[in-house]
Structures are given as structure tokens and as C-alpha cells.
Short mmCIF file of C-alpha atoms and ligand atoms in Angstrom, two decimals:
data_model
loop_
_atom_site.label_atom_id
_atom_site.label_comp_id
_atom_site.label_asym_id
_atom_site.label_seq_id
_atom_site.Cartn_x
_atom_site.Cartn_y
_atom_site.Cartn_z
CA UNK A 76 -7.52 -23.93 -64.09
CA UNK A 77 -6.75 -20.50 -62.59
CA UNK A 78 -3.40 -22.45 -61.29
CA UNK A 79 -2.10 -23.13 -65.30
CA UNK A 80 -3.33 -19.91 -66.07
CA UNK A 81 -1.41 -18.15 -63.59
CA UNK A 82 1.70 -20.35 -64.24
CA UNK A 83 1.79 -19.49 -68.12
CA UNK A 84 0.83 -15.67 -67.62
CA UNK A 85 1.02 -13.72 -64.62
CA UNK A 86 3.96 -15.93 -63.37
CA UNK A 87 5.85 -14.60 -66.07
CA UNK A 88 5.09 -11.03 -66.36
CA UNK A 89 6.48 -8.23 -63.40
CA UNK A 90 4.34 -8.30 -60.64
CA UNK A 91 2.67 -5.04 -60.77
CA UNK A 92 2.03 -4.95 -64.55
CA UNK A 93 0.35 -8.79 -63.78
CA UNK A 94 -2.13 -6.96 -60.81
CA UNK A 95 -2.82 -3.59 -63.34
CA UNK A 96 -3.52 -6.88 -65.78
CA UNK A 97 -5.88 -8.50 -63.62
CA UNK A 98 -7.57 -5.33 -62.86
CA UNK A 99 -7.95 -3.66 -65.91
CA UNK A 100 -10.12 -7.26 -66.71
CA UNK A 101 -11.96 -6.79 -62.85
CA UNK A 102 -12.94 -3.05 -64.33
CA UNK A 103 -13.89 -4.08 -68.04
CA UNK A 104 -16.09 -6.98 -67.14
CA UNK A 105 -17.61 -4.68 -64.57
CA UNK A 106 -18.88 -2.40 -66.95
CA UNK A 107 -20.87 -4.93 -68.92
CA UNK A 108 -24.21 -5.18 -67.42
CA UNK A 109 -25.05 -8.34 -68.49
CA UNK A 110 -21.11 -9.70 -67.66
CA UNK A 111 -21.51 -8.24 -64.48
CA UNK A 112 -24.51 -9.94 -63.77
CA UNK A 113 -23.47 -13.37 -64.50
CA UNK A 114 -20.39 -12.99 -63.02
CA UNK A 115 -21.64 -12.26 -59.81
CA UNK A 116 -24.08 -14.93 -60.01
CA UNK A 117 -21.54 -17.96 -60.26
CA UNK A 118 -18.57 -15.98 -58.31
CA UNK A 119 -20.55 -14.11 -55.43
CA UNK A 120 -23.48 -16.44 -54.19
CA UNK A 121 -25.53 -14.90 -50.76
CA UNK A 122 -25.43 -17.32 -47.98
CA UNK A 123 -28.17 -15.85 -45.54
CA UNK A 124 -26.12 -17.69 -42.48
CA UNK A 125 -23.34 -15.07 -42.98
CA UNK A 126 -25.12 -12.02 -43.06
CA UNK A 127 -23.54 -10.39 -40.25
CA UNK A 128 -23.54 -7.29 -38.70
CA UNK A 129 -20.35 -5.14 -37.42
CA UNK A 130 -19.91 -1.79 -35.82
CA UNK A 131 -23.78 -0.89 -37.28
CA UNK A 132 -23.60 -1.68 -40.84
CA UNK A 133 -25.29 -4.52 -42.81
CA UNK A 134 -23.00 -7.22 -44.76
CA UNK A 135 -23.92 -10.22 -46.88
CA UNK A 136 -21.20 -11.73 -45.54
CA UNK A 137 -17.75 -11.25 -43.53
CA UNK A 138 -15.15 -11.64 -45.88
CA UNK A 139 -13.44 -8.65 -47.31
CA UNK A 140 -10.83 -7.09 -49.47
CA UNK A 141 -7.83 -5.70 -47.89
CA UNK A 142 -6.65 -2.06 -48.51
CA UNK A 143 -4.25 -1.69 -51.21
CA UNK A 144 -5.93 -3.92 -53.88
CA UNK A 145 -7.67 -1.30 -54.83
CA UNK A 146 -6.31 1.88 -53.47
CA UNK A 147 -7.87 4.90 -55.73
CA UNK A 148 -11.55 3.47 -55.25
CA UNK A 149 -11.79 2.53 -59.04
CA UNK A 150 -12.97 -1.14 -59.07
CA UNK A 151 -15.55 -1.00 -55.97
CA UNK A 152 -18.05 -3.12 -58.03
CA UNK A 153 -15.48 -5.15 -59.78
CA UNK A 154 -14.25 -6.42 -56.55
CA UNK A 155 -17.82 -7.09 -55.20
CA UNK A 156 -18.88 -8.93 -58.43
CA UNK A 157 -16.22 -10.75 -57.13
CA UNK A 158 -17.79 -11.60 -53.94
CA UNK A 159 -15.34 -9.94 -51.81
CA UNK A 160 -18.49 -8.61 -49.04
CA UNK A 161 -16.72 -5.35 -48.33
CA UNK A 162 -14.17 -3.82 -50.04
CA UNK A 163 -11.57 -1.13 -48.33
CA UNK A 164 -9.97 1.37 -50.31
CA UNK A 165 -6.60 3.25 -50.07
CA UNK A 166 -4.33 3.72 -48.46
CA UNK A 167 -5.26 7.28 -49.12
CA UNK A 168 -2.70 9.91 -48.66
CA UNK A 169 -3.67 13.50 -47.81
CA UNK A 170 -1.74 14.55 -50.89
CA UNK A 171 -0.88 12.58 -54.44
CA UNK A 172 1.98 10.68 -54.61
CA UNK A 173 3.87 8.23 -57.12
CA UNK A 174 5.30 5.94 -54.17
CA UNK A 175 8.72 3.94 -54.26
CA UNK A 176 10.64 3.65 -57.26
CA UNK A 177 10.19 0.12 -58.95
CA UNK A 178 10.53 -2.55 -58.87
CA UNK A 179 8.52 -2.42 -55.38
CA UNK A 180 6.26 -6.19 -55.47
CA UNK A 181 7.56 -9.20 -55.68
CA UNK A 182 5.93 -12.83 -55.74
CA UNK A 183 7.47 -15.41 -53.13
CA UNK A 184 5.52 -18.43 -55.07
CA UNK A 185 6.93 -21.27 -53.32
CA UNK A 186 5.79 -19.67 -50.10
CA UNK A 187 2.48 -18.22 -51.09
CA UNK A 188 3.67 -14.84 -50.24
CA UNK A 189 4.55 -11.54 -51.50
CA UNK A 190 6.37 -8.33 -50.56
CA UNK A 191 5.62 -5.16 -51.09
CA UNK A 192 7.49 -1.52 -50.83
CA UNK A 193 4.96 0.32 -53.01
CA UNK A 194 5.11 3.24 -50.54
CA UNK A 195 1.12 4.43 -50.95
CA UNK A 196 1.10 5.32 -54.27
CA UNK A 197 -2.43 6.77 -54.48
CA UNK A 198 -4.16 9.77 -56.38
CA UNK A 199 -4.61 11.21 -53.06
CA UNK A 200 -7.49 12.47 -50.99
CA UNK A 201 -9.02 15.03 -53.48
CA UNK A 202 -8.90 13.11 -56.65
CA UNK A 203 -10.36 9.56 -54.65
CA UNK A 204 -13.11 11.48 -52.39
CA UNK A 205 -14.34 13.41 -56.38
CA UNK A 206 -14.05 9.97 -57.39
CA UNK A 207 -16.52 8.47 -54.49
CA UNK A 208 -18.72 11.36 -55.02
CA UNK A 209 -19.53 10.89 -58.18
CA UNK A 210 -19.58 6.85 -58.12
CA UNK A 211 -23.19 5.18 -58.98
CA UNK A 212 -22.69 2.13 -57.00
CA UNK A 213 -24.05 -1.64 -58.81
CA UNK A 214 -23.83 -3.56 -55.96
CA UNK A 215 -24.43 -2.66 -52.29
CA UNK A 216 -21.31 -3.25 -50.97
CA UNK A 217 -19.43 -1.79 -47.77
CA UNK A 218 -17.05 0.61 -48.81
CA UNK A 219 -14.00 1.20 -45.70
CA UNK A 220 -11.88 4.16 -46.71
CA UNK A 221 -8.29 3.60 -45.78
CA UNK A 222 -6.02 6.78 -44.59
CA UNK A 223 -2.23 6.91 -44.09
CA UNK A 224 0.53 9.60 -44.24
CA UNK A 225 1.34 11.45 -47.43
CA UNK A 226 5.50 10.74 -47.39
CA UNK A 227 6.69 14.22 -47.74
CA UNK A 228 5.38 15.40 -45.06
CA UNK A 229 7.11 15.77 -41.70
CA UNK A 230 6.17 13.45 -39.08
CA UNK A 231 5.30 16.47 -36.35
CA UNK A 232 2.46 17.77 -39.01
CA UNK A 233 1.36 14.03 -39.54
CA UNK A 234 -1.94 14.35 -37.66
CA UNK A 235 -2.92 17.35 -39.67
CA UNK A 236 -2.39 15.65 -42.74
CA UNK A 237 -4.55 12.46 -42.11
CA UNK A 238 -7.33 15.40 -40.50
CA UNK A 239 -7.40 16.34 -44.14
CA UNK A 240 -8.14 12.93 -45.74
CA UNK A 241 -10.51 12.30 -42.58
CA UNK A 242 -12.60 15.74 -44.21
CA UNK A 243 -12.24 15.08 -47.90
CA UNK A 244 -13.10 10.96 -47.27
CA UNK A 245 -15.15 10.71 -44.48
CA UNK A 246 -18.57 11.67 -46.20
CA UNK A 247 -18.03 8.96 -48.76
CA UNK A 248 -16.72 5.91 -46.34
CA UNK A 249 -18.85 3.61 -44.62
CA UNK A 250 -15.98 2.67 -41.96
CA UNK A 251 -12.67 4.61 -41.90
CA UNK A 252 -9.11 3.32 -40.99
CA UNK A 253 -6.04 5.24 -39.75
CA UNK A 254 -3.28 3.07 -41.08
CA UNK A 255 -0.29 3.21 -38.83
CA UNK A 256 1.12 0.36 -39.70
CA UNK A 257 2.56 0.18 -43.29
CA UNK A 258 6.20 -0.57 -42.96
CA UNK A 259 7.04 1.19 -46.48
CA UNK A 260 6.45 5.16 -45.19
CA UNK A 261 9.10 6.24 -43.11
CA UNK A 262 8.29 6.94 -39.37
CA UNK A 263 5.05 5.96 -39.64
CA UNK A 264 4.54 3.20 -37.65
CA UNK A 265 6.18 4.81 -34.73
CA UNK A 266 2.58 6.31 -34.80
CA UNK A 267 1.24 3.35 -32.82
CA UNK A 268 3.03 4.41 -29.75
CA UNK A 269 -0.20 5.52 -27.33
CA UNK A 270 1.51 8.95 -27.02
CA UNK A 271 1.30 10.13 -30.71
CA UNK A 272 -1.67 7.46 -31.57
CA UNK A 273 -3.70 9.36 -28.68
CA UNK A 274 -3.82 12.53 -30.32
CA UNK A 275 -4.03 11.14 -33.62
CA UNK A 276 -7.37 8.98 -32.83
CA UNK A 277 -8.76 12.13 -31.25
CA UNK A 278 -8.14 14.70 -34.42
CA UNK A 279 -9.70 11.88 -36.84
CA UNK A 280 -12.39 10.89 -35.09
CA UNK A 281 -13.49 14.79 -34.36
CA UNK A 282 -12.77 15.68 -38.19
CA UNK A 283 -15.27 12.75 -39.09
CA UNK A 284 -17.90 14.38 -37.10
CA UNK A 285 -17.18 17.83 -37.89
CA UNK A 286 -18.07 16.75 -41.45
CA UNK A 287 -20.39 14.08 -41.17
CA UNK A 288 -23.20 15.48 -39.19
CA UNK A 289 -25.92 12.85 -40.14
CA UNK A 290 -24.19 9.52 -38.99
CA UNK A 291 -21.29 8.78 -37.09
CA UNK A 292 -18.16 7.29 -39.00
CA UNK A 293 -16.64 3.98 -37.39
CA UNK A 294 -13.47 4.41 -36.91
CA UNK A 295 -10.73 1.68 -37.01
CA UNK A 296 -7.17 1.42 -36.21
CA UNK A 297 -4.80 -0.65 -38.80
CA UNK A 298 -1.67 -2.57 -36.70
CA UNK A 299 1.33 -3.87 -37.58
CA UNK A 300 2.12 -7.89 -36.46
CA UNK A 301 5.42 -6.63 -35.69
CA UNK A 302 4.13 -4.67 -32.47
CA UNK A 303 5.23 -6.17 -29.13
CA UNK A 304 2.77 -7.73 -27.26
CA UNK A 305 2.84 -5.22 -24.30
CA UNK A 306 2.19 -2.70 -27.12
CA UNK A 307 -0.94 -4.74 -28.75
CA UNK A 308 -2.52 -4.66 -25.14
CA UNK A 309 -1.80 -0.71 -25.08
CA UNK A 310 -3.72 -0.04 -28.27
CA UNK A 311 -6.28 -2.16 -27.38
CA UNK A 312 -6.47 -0.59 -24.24
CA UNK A 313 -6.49 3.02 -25.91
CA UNK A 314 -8.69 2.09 -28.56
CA UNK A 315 -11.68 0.76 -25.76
CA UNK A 316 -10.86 4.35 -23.95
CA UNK A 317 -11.39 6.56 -26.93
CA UNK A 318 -14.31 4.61 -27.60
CA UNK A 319 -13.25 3.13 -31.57
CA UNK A 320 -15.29 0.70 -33.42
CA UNK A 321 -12.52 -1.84 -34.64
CA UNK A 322 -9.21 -2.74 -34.64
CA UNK A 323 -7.63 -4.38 -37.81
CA UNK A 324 -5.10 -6.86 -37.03
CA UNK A 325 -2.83 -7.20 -38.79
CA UNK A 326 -0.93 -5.16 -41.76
CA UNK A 327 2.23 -6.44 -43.69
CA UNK A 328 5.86 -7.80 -41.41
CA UNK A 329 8.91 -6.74 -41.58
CA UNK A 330 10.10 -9.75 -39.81
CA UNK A 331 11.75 -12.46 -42.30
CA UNK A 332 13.21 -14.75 -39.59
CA UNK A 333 11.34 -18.35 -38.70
CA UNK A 334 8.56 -17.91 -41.32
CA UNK A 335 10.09 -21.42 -43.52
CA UNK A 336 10.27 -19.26 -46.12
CA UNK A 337 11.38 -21.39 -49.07
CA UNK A 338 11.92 -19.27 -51.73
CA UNK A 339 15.04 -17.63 -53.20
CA UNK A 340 17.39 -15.71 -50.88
CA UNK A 341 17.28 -12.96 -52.99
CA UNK A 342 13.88 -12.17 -52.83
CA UNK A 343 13.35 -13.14 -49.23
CA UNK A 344 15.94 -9.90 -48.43
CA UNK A 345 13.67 -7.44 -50.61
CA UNK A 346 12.89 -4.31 -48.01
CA UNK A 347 8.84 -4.00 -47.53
CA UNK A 348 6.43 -5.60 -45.84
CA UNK A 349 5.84 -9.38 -46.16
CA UNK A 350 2.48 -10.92 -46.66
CA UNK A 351 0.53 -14.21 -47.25
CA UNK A 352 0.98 -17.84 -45.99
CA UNK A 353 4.09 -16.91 -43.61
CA UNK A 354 2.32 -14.37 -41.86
CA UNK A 355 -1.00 -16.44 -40.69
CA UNK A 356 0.57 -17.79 -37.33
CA UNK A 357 1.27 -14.09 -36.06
CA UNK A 358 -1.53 -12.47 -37.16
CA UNK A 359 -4.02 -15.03 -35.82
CA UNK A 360 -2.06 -15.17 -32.60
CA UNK A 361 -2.02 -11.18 -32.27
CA UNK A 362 -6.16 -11.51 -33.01
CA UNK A 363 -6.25 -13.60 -30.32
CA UNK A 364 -4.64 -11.53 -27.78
CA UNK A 365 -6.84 -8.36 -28.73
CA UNK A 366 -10.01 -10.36 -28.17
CA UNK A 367 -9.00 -11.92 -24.73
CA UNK A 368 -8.07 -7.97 -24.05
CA UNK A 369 -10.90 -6.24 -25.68
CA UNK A 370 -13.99 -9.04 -26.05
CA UNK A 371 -17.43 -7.76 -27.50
CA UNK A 372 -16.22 -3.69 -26.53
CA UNK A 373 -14.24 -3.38 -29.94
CA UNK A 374 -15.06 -4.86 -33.25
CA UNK A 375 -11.81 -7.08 -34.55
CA UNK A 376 -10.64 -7.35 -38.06
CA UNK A 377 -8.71 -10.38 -38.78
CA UNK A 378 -6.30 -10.10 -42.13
CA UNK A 379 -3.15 -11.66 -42.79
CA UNK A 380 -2.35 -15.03 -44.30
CA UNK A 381 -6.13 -16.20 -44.90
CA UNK A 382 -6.05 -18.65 -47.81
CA UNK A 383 -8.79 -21.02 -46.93
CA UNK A 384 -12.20 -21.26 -45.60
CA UNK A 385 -10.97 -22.64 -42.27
CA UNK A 386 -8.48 -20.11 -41.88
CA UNK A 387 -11.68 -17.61 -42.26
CA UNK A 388 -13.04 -19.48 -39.61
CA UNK A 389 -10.08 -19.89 -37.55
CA UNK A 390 -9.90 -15.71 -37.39
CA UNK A 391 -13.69 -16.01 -36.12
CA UNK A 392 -13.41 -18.26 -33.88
CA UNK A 393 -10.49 -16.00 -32.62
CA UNK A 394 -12.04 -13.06 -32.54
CA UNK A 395 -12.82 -11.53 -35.81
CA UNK A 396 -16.04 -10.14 -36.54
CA UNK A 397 -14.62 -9.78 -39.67
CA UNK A 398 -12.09 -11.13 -42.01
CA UNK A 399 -10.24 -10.30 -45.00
CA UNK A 400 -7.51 -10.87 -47.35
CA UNK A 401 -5.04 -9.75 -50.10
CA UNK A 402 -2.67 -12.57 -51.19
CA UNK A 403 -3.88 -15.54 -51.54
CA UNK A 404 -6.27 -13.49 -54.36
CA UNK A 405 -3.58 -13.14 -56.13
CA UNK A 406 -2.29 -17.16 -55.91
CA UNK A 407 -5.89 -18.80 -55.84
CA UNK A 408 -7.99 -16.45 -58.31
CA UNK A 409 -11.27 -15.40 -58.82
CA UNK A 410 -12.99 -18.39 -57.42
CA UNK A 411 -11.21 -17.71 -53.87
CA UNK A 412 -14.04 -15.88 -52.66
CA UNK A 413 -16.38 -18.52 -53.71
CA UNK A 414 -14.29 -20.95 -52.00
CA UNK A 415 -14.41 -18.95 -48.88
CA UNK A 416 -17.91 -18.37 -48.41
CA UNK A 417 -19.26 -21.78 -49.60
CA UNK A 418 -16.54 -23.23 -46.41
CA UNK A 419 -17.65 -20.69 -43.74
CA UNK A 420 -21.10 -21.17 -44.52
CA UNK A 421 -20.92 -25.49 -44.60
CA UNK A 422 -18.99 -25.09 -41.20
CA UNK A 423 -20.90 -22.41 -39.28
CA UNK A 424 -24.07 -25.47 -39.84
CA UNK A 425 -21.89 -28.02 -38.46
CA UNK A 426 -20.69 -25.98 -35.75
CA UNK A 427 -22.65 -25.82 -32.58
CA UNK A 428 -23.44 -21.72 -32.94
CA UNK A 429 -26.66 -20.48 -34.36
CA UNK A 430 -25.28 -17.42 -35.79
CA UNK A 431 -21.65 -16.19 -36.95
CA UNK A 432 -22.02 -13.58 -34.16
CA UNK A 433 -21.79 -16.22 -31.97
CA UNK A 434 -19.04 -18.02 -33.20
CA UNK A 435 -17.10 -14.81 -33.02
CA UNK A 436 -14.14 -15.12 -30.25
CA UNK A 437 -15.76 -18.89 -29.13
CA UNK A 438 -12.57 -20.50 -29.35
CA UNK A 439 -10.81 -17.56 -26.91
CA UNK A 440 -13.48 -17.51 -24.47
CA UNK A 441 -13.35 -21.17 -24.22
CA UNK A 442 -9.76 -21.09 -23.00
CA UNK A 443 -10.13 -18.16 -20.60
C1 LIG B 239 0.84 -5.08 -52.71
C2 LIG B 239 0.24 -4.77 -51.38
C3 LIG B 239 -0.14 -3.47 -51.09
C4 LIG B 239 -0.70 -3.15 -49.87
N1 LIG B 239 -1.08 -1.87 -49.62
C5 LIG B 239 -1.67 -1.57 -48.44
C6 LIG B 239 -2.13 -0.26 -48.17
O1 LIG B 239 -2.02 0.64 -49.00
N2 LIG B 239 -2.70 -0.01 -46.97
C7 LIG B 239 -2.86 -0.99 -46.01
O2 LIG B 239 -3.41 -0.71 -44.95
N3 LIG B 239 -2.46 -2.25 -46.26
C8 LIG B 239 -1.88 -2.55 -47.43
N4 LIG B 239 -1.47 -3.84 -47.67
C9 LIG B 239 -1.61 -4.86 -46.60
C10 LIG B 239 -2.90 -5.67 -46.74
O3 LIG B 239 -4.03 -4.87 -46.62
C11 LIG B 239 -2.94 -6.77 -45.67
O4 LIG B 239 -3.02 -6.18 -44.40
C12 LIG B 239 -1.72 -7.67 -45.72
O5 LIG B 239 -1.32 -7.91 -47.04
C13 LIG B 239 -1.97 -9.01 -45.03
O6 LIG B 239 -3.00 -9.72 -45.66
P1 LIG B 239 -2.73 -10.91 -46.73
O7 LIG B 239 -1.73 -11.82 -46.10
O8 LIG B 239 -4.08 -11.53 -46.96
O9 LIG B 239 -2.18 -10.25 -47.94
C14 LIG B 239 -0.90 -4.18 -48.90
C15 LIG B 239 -0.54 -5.49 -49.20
C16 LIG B 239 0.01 -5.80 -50.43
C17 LIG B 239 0.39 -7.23 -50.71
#
């Protein structure tokens, strides 16, 4: 159903007007109590077996939605209703920006992909923390607060812009990322070298306790598939050191080459970051090598290419204590999440673990 309705709509209108479509709907039916209600009833059923735990907070479940879906914090409850079991926002800038000129999205159907070169357009950190501060949550749902570089500014003052998100956002987020992986803002992912990530790490982490004095703020790192692996073993091994709560692997490619893409040449040579089906294999293999580095010390995020329940499960069984996805939302529809949970759920009782915790990095430590 969501298939036709995709091919005689959003197939047909630009990108980006089809996913301020789709969430101008999320928003609306939101808003309706009794909507709401229902809609979370059918779309976002609780499956006790996947409660699940990671770096201290509570979840119904581990299946998330990536940042950028929803990157000014406007459609926390839509996205719940959903079912989506945590939703991160951003990427947050330090300051407003528009982003890349468009036409920046663009849907590789045949290959169940998309790229982006949006460039963070966001209302920036004072405009989304008023925003959180002021929000009268319907749903209990983990909120991660995503921060990345605003583009103007130069890369040597970098750390004290993302200390200035980490102030304004920190009191509002449940989990906060440093994204340093976003191939769309210049210079940035040279940030994941240990040298400037190091300090980086440091200034967020001590600007999230400088304003959060009653809890302490996990603190993630956002990677790129596109690292080396020597360089995915150095982040993990800096992120154990300084004592983070979870990696997220992985953000958007730039590679193109060897993914079977089968769509149109022209697309396929659009500058961004590619994401979807042709990313899975490299995201799920650099999951893997972060848990055989990292184990039970560091909490793993596993995002990129996820379609299916098994490929939820597949990230778990890898390593992820948590999983989550962007895409295939936008090929497979409201019912994904549905899909997801109902799959992970039927297969954790047929597996031979007791609890999803368990599960969690089976399939690595099996093969150690
Ligand atoms: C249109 C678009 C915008 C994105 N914006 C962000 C962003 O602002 N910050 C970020 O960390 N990741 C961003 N991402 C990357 C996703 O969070 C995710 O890491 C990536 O798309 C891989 O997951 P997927 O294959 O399930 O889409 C974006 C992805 C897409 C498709």
C-alpha cells in the first residue's frame, strides 16, 4: 500500500519537498490527541523482550531514528507515535544556517538509497535548545541531541563552537553526539583524527558537566564508514581512554565504487554522502570491528543500511546495543517500525539468549 502510494506521490515530487510532505502529516496527526493515540497503538506496539537498557537510560525498545530526520527537534512525538524508540535530533550547529544550495537529496530508487549534500541546515543551537525547553513531551521517548560544526566557522575555532551547542543543548538531551563525520561540511571529518578528536571529546564532555550538574550527559562519537580501519581501532581506542558512553557507527559514504549501484549514472555522481541498502555491508563490518576492539567498555550504535528486522538483528548480534535508521523510512513507510520490532522481538524468542543484552556482540564473541 505505502509502495503505490509512494510510487504515485512522493516518487514524483523533489525529494525534499516529498520529506517536508511527509512531515508536515508526522506533525499534524501528532497534534490530535485522539489521532495520536490510535496511531501509536497500531504503529508503535511495546514488546517487553526489547526493553533494553544503554549507557543508563530506559528504552522500550532499541530501534531508533537517525539524526537528520528531524534536525530542529520539531516532530519528537511524531516520530515516536511512530514507534521509532528513540529519536536523535540535529545535526545542531552552534550558529543558524540555510545549508547547501538545492537541489541537495536525491532518491537512488532502484538501489534503495539516497544522497544527501544538505550541509546541516538547522535553526541552530539557540532557537532548538528554546525549542526543547519549552517542549511538553506525549510520549516518553529518548531524546539524543546531535552536534556538528556551524560551516562558517574556521576549522582552528571548531571546538569552541560545538562547546557552545554542548552548553545551550546539553540540559535538554538525554545522550549527546559530536558528529564528525558528515561528509557535506568542509574539513570536518578530518576531526576524527585522535589529535584534534582528543581535544574535542575533552571540551564537550567538560561543557556538559559544567552545565549539567545533576546527571551526567552520555556522550557519543558519530563516524564516518569511510575511516580506515587502523583509524576505527584509534577512535575506539580513544573513545575507551576518555571514558565515552557510545560510539555510532556509521554516518553517510562518500565512497560510490563496488556498492552495485543500479541506478542512473547521473545521480550515482551527485557530491554528498550516500546512504541506504549500499551502505549495510560496511557499516555492519565497521560495527563489528569496534566491538571485537571495544566489547561491553563502550556502548555501540549500529546505523546504516538497516531495512529489515534481521538486519536489526544482524547489527546486535554484531555489536549494537542499539540500532537505528534513516532510509529505508523513507522507501518502506510508516509501518517500517512496526515491521522492525514485531521481527526482533519473534527472533530474540527463537534465539538461544534470554535477553537482547545478551544477544548484543554474540555473533563477534563467537568468532574470537
Ligand atoms: C537526508 C539525510 C540527512 C542526514 N543528516 C544527518 C545529520 O544532520 N547528522 C548526522 O549525524 N547524520 C545525518 N544523516 C545520516 C544518518 O543519520 C545515517 O547515519 C545515515 O543515513 C545511514 O543510515 P541509513 O542508511 O539508515 O540512512 C543524514 C542522512 C540523510 C539521508
Amino acid at each position: 500500500m505505502y509502495e503505490l502510494f509512494f510510487r504515485l506521490l512522493f516518487q514524483r515530487m523533489d525529494p525534499e519537498k516529498a520529506h517536508h510532505l511527509a512531515f508536515r502529516w508526522i506533525r499534524l496527526a501528532a497534534r490530535v490527541p485522539v489521532l495520536r493515540t490510535f496511531v501509536a497503538a497500531v504503529l508503535a506496539p511495546r514488546y517487553k523482550v526489547l526493553r533494553t537498557e544503554a549507557f543508563g537510560l530506559r528504552m522500550h525498545g532499541p530501534f531508533g531514528l537517525a539524526a537528520g530526520f528531524d534536525k530542529n527537534a520539531v516532530a519528537i512525538d511524531g516520530m515516536s507515535m511512530l514507534g521509532f524508540d528513540h529519536v536523535e535530533i540535529g545535526t545542531v550547529t552552534g550558529e543558524p544556517q540555510p545549508g547547501n544550495p538545492r537541489k541537495r537529496l536525491f532518491r537512488l530508487v532502484a538501489d534503495r538509497a539516497l544522497i544527501n549534500r544538505m550541509g546541516f541546515n538547522n535553526d541552530g543551537s539557540l532557537a532548538v535548545a528554546a525549542r526543547l525547553a519549552t517542549r511538553e513531551p506525549v510520549f516518553r521517548t529518548v531524546v539524543g541531541v546531535n552536534i556538528g560544526k556551524t560551516k562558517v566557522v574556521p576549522e582552528a575555532e571548531a571546538v569552541a563552537d560545538y562547546v557552545k551547542s554542548a552548553e545551550r543543548l546539553a540540559p535538554y538531551a538525554d545522550y549527546l553526539v559530536v558528529n564528525v563525520s558528515s561528509p557535506n561540511t568542509p574539513g570536518l571529518r578530518d576531526l576524527q583524527a585522535t589529535e584534534a578528536l582528543r581535544p574535542l571529546l575533552t571540551a564537550v564532555r567538560e561543557a556538559a558537566d559544567r552545565t549539567v550538574a545533576n546527571r551526567r550527559v552520555p556522550l557519543l562519537v558519530k563516524i564516518a564508514p569511510d575511516l580506515a580501519d587502523e583509524d576505527v581501532d584509534a577512535v575506539a581506542d580513544l573513545a575507551v581512554e576518555l571514558g565515552l558512553d557510545g560510539i555510532i557507527a556509521t554516518n553517510t559514504t562518500i565512497a560510490r565504487e563496488g556498492l552495485g549501484l543500479a541506478s542512473a549514472p547521473s545521480l550515482v555522481k551527485e557530491t554528498g554522502g550516500l546512504s541506504g541498502a549500499p551502505l549495510k555491508a560496511r557499516s555492519l563490518e565497521v560495527l563489528r570491528r569496534l566491538y571485537a576492539r571495544v566489547g561491553d567498555r563502550i556502548t555501540l550504535v549500529g546505523v546504516g543500511g538497516v531495512e529489515t528486522a534481521e538486519d536489526a538483528w544482524q547489527r546486535i548480534l554484531a555489536g549494537a546495543t542499539l540500532v537505528q535508521g534513516y532510509s529505508a523510512f523513507v522507501y518502506e513507510g510508516p509501518f517500517w517500525c512496526r515491521a522492525i520490532h514485531k521481527g526482533l522481538a519473534a527472533r530474540l524468542r527463537t534465539s538461544p539468549y534470554a535477553t537482547l543484552a545478551d544477544a548484543v556482540g554474540a555473533d563477534v564473541r563467537k568468532s574470537a
